[in-house]
């Protein structure tokens, strides 16, 4: 499920890059955002409770991972049981412009961006493959941006979550 922006994570880095390094004014209109920098930084965190309850009622969802501080891989790893891993395809989504701006203006490496920010993924629902179409229909009806992020599979010792590929237009 897509995030509404920074979701209260990484604001120290975001402020340092955008205000100190790039010297962008909070009241300045940013073409990529379609509004001011201040409005982007004040975008409220999307709350997923009702959407998750709807998915639980309508599908066989197995677990959810709320993507907060620590990023996608570390938050997803926390909910996966031993012997289960995930392959996440970066090519399945394009992070919001604020993430690209922080990365480019601050010369922040991808690993640091992915460790600090949600990169546009606010919640992950793990469910059986035959439930994906139903889950997408439920979320579409609720006007929640959603996509298939990757797949869950058996794993051996080591990193439970593999991040693969590159984000389009990032």
PDB file of C-alpha atoms in Angstrom:
ATOM      1  CA  UNK A   1       0.000   0.000   0.000  1.00  0.00           C
ATOM      2  CA  UNK A   2       1.395   3.361  -0.994  1.00  0.00           C
ATOM      3  CA  UNK A   3       2.524   5.932   1.522  1.00  0.00           C
ATOM      4  CA  UNK A   4       1.465   9.558   1.609  1.00  0.00           C
ATOM      5  CA  UNK A   5       5.075  10.722   1.840  1.00  0.00           C
ATOM      6  CA  UNK A   6       7.721  10.665   4.533  1.00  0.00           C
ATOM      7  CA  UNK A   7       5.361   9.248   7.190  1.00  0.00           C
ATOM      8  CA  UNK A   8       7.200  10.863  10.095  1.00  0.00           C
ATOM      9  CA  UNK A   9      10.441   9.034   9.334  1.00  0.00           C
ATOM     10  CA  UNK A  10      13.784  10.511   8.408  1.00  0.00           C
ATOM     11  CA  UNK A  11      12.881  14.125   9.053  1.00  0.00           C
ATOM     12  CA  UNK A  12      16.341  14.928  10.412  1.00  0.00           C
ATOM     13  CA  UNK A  13      17.919  13.821   7.135  1.00  0.00           C
ATOM     14  CA  UNK A  14      15.157  15.395   5.021  1.00  0.00           C
ATOM     15  CA  UNK A  15      15.488  18.751   6.804  1.00  0.00           C
ATOM     16  CA  UNK A  16      19.279  18.667   6.608  1.00  0.00           C
ATOM     17  CA  UNK A  17      19.265  17.979   2.864  1.00  0.00           C
ATOM     18  CA  UNK A  18      16.345  20.145   1.753  1.00  0.00           C
ATOM     19  CA  UNK A  19      16.720  23.106   4.125  1.00  0.00           C
ATOM     20  CA  UNK A  20      20.445  23.204   4.960  1.00  0.00           C
ATOM     21  CA  UNK A  21      22.168  21.798   1.874  1.00  0.00           C
ATOM     22  CA  UNK A  22      19.673  22.706  -0.869  1.00  0.00           C
ATOM     23  CA  UNK A  23      18.506  25.849   1.000  1.00  0.00           C
ATOM     24  CA  UNK A  24      14.958  25.387  -0.247  1.00  0.00           C
ATOM     25  CA  UNK A  25      12.402  27.722   1.357  1.00  0.00           C
ATOM     26  CA  UNK A  26       9.477  26.036   3.102  1.00  0.00           C
ATOM     27  CA  UNK A  27       7.035  28.411   1.409  1.00  0.00           C
ATOM     28  CA  UNK A  28       8.538  27.886  -2.050  1.00  0.00           C
ATOM     29  CA  UNK A  29       6.441  26.067  -4.646  1.00  0.00           C
ATOM     30  CA  UNK A  30       8.126  22.862  -5.853  1.00  0.00           C
ATOM     31  CA  UNK A  31       7.113  21.835  -9.358  1.00  0.00           C
ATOM     32  CA  UNK A  32       7.712  18.117  -8.680  1.00  0.00           C
ATOM     33  CA  UNK A  33       5.382  18.201  -5.658  1.00  0.00           C
ATOM     34  CA  UNK A  34       2.686  20.470  -7.074  1.00  0.00           C
ATOM     35  CA  UNK A  35       2.746  22.446  -3.809  1.00  0.00           C
ATOM     36  CA  UNK A  36       5.199  24.017  -1.376  1.00  0.00           C
ATOM     37  CA  UNK A  37       8.022  22.211   0.380  1.00  0.00           C
ATOM     38  CA  UNK A  38       6.343  23.004   3.701  1.00  0.00           C
ATOM     39  CA  UNK A  39       3.119  21.340   2.534  1.00  0.00           C
ATOM     40  CA  UNK A  40       5.083  18.268   1.439  1.00  0.00           C
ATOM     41  CA  UNK A  41       6.808  17.979   4.795  1.00  0.00           C
ATOM     42  CA  UNK A  42       3.491  18.412   6.618  1.00  0.00           C
ATOM     43  CA  UNK A  43       1.604  15.763   4.596  1.00  0.00           C
ATOM     44  CA  UNK A  44      -0.210  13.656   7.191  1.00  0.00           C
ATOM     45  CA  UNK A  45       0.749  10.034   7.597  1.00  0.00           C
ATOM     46  CA  UNK A  46      -1.721   7.722   5.912  1.00  0.00           C
ATOM     47  CA  UNK A  47      -3.507   5.555   8.462  1.00  0.00           C
ATOM     48  CA  UNK A  48      -4.048   2.011   7.191  1.00  0.00           C
ATOM     49  CA  UNK A  49      -6.185   0.505   9.976  1.00  0.00           C
ATOM     50  CA  UNK A  50      -9.496   0.435   8.076  1.00  0.00           C
ATOM     51  CA  UNK A  51      -7.834  -0.726   4.869  1.00  0.00           C
ATOM     52  CA  UNK A  52      -6.099  -3.574   6.710  1.00  0.00           C
ATOM     53  CA  UNK A  53      -9.366  -4.565   8.391  1.00  0.00           C
ATOM     54  CA  UNK A  54     -11.080  -4.613   4.981  1.00  0.00           C
ATOM     55  CA  UNK A  55      -8.320  -6.815   3.562  1.00  0.00           C
ATOM     56  CA  UNK A  56      -8.571  -9.141   6.546  1.00  0.00           C
ATOM     57  CA  UNK A  57     -12.336  -9.455   6.097  1.00  0.00           C
ATOM     58  CA  UNK A  58     -12.189 -10.004   2.335  1.00  0.00           C
ATOM     59  CA  UNK A  59      -9.000 -12.022   1.787  1.00  0.00           C
ATOM     60  CA  UNK A  60      -6.761 -14.609   3.395  1.00  0.00           C
ATOM     61  CA  UNK A  61      -4.080 -12.067   4.309  1.00  0.00           C
ATOM     62  CA  UNK A  62      -1.396 -13.696   6.461  1.00  0.00           C
ATOM     63  CA  UNK A  63       0.400 -10.677   7.923  1.00  0.00           C
ATOM     64  CA  UNK A  64       1.037  -6.969   7.584  1.00  0.00           C
ATOM     65  CA  UNK A  65       4.263  -5.002   7.863  1.00  0.00           C
ATOM     66  CA  UNK A  66       3.976  -1.298   8.633  1.00  0.00           C
ATOM     67  CA  UNK A  67       6.923   0.386   6.944  1.00  0.00           C
ATOM     68  CA  UNK A  68       8.307   2.860   9.452  1.00  0.00           C
ATOM     69  CA  UNK A  69      11.802   3.861  10.558  1.00  0.00           C
ATOM     70  CA  UNK A  70      14.277   1.243   9.412  1.00  0.00           C
ATOM     71  CA  UNK A  71      12.800   1.000   5.934  1.00  0.00           C
ATOM     72  CA  UNK A  72      11.050  -1.654   3.906  1.00  0.00           C
ATOM     73  CA  UNK A  73      13.480  -4.561   4.235  1.00  0.00           C
ATOM     74  CA  UNK A  74      13.966  -4.348   7.991  1.00  0.00           C
ATOM     75  CA  UNK A  75      10.266  -3.882   8.762  1.00  0.00           C
ATOM     76  CA  UNK A  76       9.251  -6.732   6.468  1.00  0.00           C
ATOM     77  CA  UNK A  77      11.930  -8.997   7.995  1.00  0.00           C
ATOM     78  CA  UNK A  78      10.401  -8.466  11.442  1.00  0.00           C
ATOM     79  CA  UNK A  79       7.087 -10.062  10.485  1.00  0.00           C
ATOM     80  CA  UNK A  80       8.400 -12.982   8.440  1.00  0.00           C
ATOM     81  CA  UNK A  81       8.790 -16.228  10.394  1.00  0.00           C
ATOM     82  CA  UNK A  82      11.974 -18.300  10.280  1.00  0.00           C
ATOM     83  CA  UNK A  83      12.377 -20.104   6.985  1.00  0.00           C
ATOM     84  CA  UNK A  84      10.398 -17.484   5.048  1.00  0.00           C
ATOM     85  CA  UNK A  85      11.883 -14.708   2.961  1.00  0.00           C
ATOM     86  CA  UNK A  86      10.767 -12.146   0.414  1.00  0.00           C
ATOM     87  CA  UNK A  87      12.055 -10.838  -2.891  1.00  0.00           C
ATOM     88  CA  UNK A  88      11.074  -7.198  -3.363  1.00  0.00           C
ATOM     89  CA  UNK A  89      11.172  -5.783  -6.895  1.00  0.00           C
ATOM     90  CA  UNK A  90      12.103  -2.096  -6.824  1.00  0.00           C
ATOM     91  CA  UNK A  91      10.814  -1.864 -10.393  1.00  0.00           C
ATOM     92  CA  UNK A  92       7.245  -2.396  -9.169  1.00  0.00           C
ATOM     93  CA  UNK A  93       6.916   1.206  -7.949  1.00  0.00           C
ATOM     94  CA  UNK A  94       8.354   4.689  -8.325  1.00  0.00           C
ATOM     95  CA  UNK A  95       9.074   6.497  -5.057  1.00  0.00           C
ATOM     96  CA  UNK A  96       7.443   9.912  -4.620  1.00  0.00           C
ATOM     97  CA  UNK A  97       9.421  12.931  -5.863  1.00  0.00           C
ATOM     98  CA  UNK A  98      10.420  13.953  -2.323  1.00  0.00           C
ATOM     99  CA  UNK A  99      12.578  10.822  -2.032  1.00  0.00           C
ATOM    100  CA  UNK A 100      14.326  11.466  -5.342  1.00  0.00           C
ATOM    101  CA  UNK A 101      14.942  15.065  -4.331  1.00  0.00           C
ATOM    102  CA  UNK A 102      16.496  14.073  -0.998  1.00  0.00           C
ATOM    103  CA  UNK A 103      18.682  11.449  -2.670  1.00  0.00           C
ATOM    104  CA  UNK A 104      19.919  13.723  -5.444  1.00  0.00           C
ATOM    105  CA  UNK A 105      20.296  17.027  -3.564  1.00  0.00           C
ATOM    106  CA  UNK A 106      21.955  15.367  -0.579  1.00  0.00           C
ATOM    107  CA  UNK A 107      23.895  12.764  -2.567  1.00  0.00           C
ATOM    108  CA  UNK A 108      22.364  10.139  -0.290  1.00  0.00           C
ATOM    109  CA  UNK A 109      23.185   6.577  -1.318  1.00  0.00           C
ATOM    110  CA  UNK A 110      20.348   4.143  -2.046  1.00  0.00           C
ATOM    111  CA  UNK A 111      21.192   1.950   0.961  1.00  0.00           C
ATOM    112  CA  UNK A 112      20.861   4.934   3.310  1.00  0.00           C
ATOM    113  CA  UNK A 113      17.630   6.095   1.643  1.00  0.00           C
ATOM    114  CA  UNK A 114      16.125   2.606   1.999  1.00  0.00           C
ATOM    115  CA  UNK A 115      17.235   2.328   5.620  1.00  0.00           C
ATOM    116  CA  UNK A 116      15.860   5.757   6.572  1.00  0.00           C
ATOM    117  CA  UNK A 117      12.669   6.164   4.541  1.00  0.00           C
ATOM    118  CA  UNK A 118       9.705   4.046   3.447  1.00  0.00           C
ATOM    119  CA  UNK A 119      10.480   5.044  -0.172  1.00  0.00           C
ATOM    120  CA  UNK A 120       6.760   5.233  -0.922  1.00  0.00           C
ATOM    121  CA  UNK A 121       5.663   1.942   0.631  1.00  0.00           C
ATOM    122  CA  UNK A 122       3.638   2.494   3.791  1.00  0.00           C
ATOM    123  CA  UNK A 123       2.241  -0.978   4.468  1.00  0.00           C
ATOM    124  CA  UNK A 124       2.880  -4.438   3.070  1.00  0.00           C
ATOM    125  CA  UNK A 125       0.180  -7.109   3.097  1.00  0.00           C
ATOM    126  CA  UNK A 126       1.444 -10.672   2.738  1.00  0.00           C
ATOM    127  CA  UNK A 127      -1.137 -13.014   1.244  1.00  0.00           C
ATOM    128  CA  UNK A 128      -1.414 -16.145  -0.884  1.00  0.00           C
ATOM    129  CA  UNK A 129      -0.903 -15.639  -4.638  1.00  0.00           C
ATOM    130  CA  UNK A 130      -4.487 -16.665  -5.411  1.00  0.00           C
ATOM    131  CA  UNK A 131      -5.750 -13.821  -3.183  1.00  0.00           C
ATOM    132  CA  UNK A 132      -3.817 -11.026  -4.946  1.00  0.00           C
ATOM    133  CA  UNK A 133      -6.549 -10.100  -7.445  1.00  0.00           C
ATOM    134  CA  UNK A 134      -9.169  -9.924  -4.690  1.00  0.00           C
ATOM    135  CA  UNK A 135      -6.874  -7.809  -2.489  1.00  0.00           C
ATOM    136  CA  UNK A 136      -6.182  -5.426  -5.360  1.00  0.00           C
ATOM    137  CA  UNK A 137      -9.921  -5.096  -6.025  1.00  0.00           C
ATOM    138  CA  UNK A 138     -10.610  -4.317  -2.356  1.00  0.00           C
ATOM    139  CA  UNK A 139      -7.877  -1.681  -2.248  1.00  0.00           C
ATOM    140  CA  UNK A 140      -8.878  -0.160  -5.591  1.00  0.00           C
ATOM    141  CA  UNK A 141     -12.468   0.177  -4.368  1.00  0.00           C
ATOM    142  CA  UNK A 142     -11.113   1.954  -1.269  1.00  0.00           C
ATOM    143  CA  UNK A 143      -8.962   4.297  -3.440  1.00  0.00           C
ATOM    144  CA  UNK A 144      -5.751   3.008  -1.862  1.00  0.00           C
ATOM    145  CA  UNK A 145      -2.699   2.964  -4.152  1.00  0.00           C
ATOM    146  CA  UNK A 146      -1.436  -0.619  -4.185  1.00  0.00           C
ATOM    147  CA  UNK A 147       0.662  -2.931  -6.327  1.00  0.00           C
ATOM    148  CA  UNK A 148       2.363  -6.320  -6.210  1.00  0.00           C
ATOM    149  CA  UNK A 149       5.697  -5.566  -4.576  1.00  0.00           C
ATOM    150  CA  UNK A 150       7.319  -8.964  -4.846  1.00  0.00           C
ATOM    151  CA  UNK A 151       6.924 -12.480  -3.582  1.00  0.00           C
ATOM    152  CA  UNK A 152       7.340 -14.500  -0.427  1.00  0.00           C
ATOM    153  CA  UNK A 153       9.181 -17.814  -0.513  1.00  0.00           C
ATOM    154  CA  UNK A 154      11.108 -20.236   1.640  1.00  0.00           C
ATOM    155  CA  UNK A 155      14.535 -18.962   2.619  1.00  0.00           C
ATOM    156  CA  UNK A 156      17.708 -20.120   4.254  1.00  0.00           C
ATOM    157  CA  UNK A 157      19.836 -18.294   6.792  1.00  0.00           C
ATOM    158  CA  UNK A 158      20.904 -14.772   5.921  1.00  0.00           C
ATOM    159  CA  UNK A 159      18.902 -11.792   4.850  1.00  0.00           C
ATOM    160  CA  UNK A 160      15.232 -12.619   4.757  1.00  0.00           C
ATOM    161  CA  UNK A 161      14.417  -9.781   2.346  1.00  0.00           C
ATOM    162  CA  UNK A 162      16.205  -9.275  -0.960  1.00  0.00           C
ATOM    163  CA  UNK A 163      15.774  -5.917  -2.673  1.00  0.00           C
ATOM    164  CA  UNK A 164      16.138  -6.415  -6.441  1.00  0.00           C
ATOM    165  CA  UNK A 165      16.439  -4.118  -9.439  1.00  0.00           C
ATOM    166  CA  UNK A 166      16.016  -0.376  -9.692  1.00  0.00           C
ATOM    167  CA  UNK A 167      13.118   2.020  -9.308  1.00  0.00           C
ATOM    168  CA  UNK A 168      11.816   3.405 -12.578  1.00  0.00           C
ATOM    169  CA  UNK A 169      12.424   7.147 -13.053  1.00  0.00           C
ATOM    170  CA  UNK A 170      14.428   7.425  -9.824  1.00  0.00           C
TER     171      UNK A 170
END
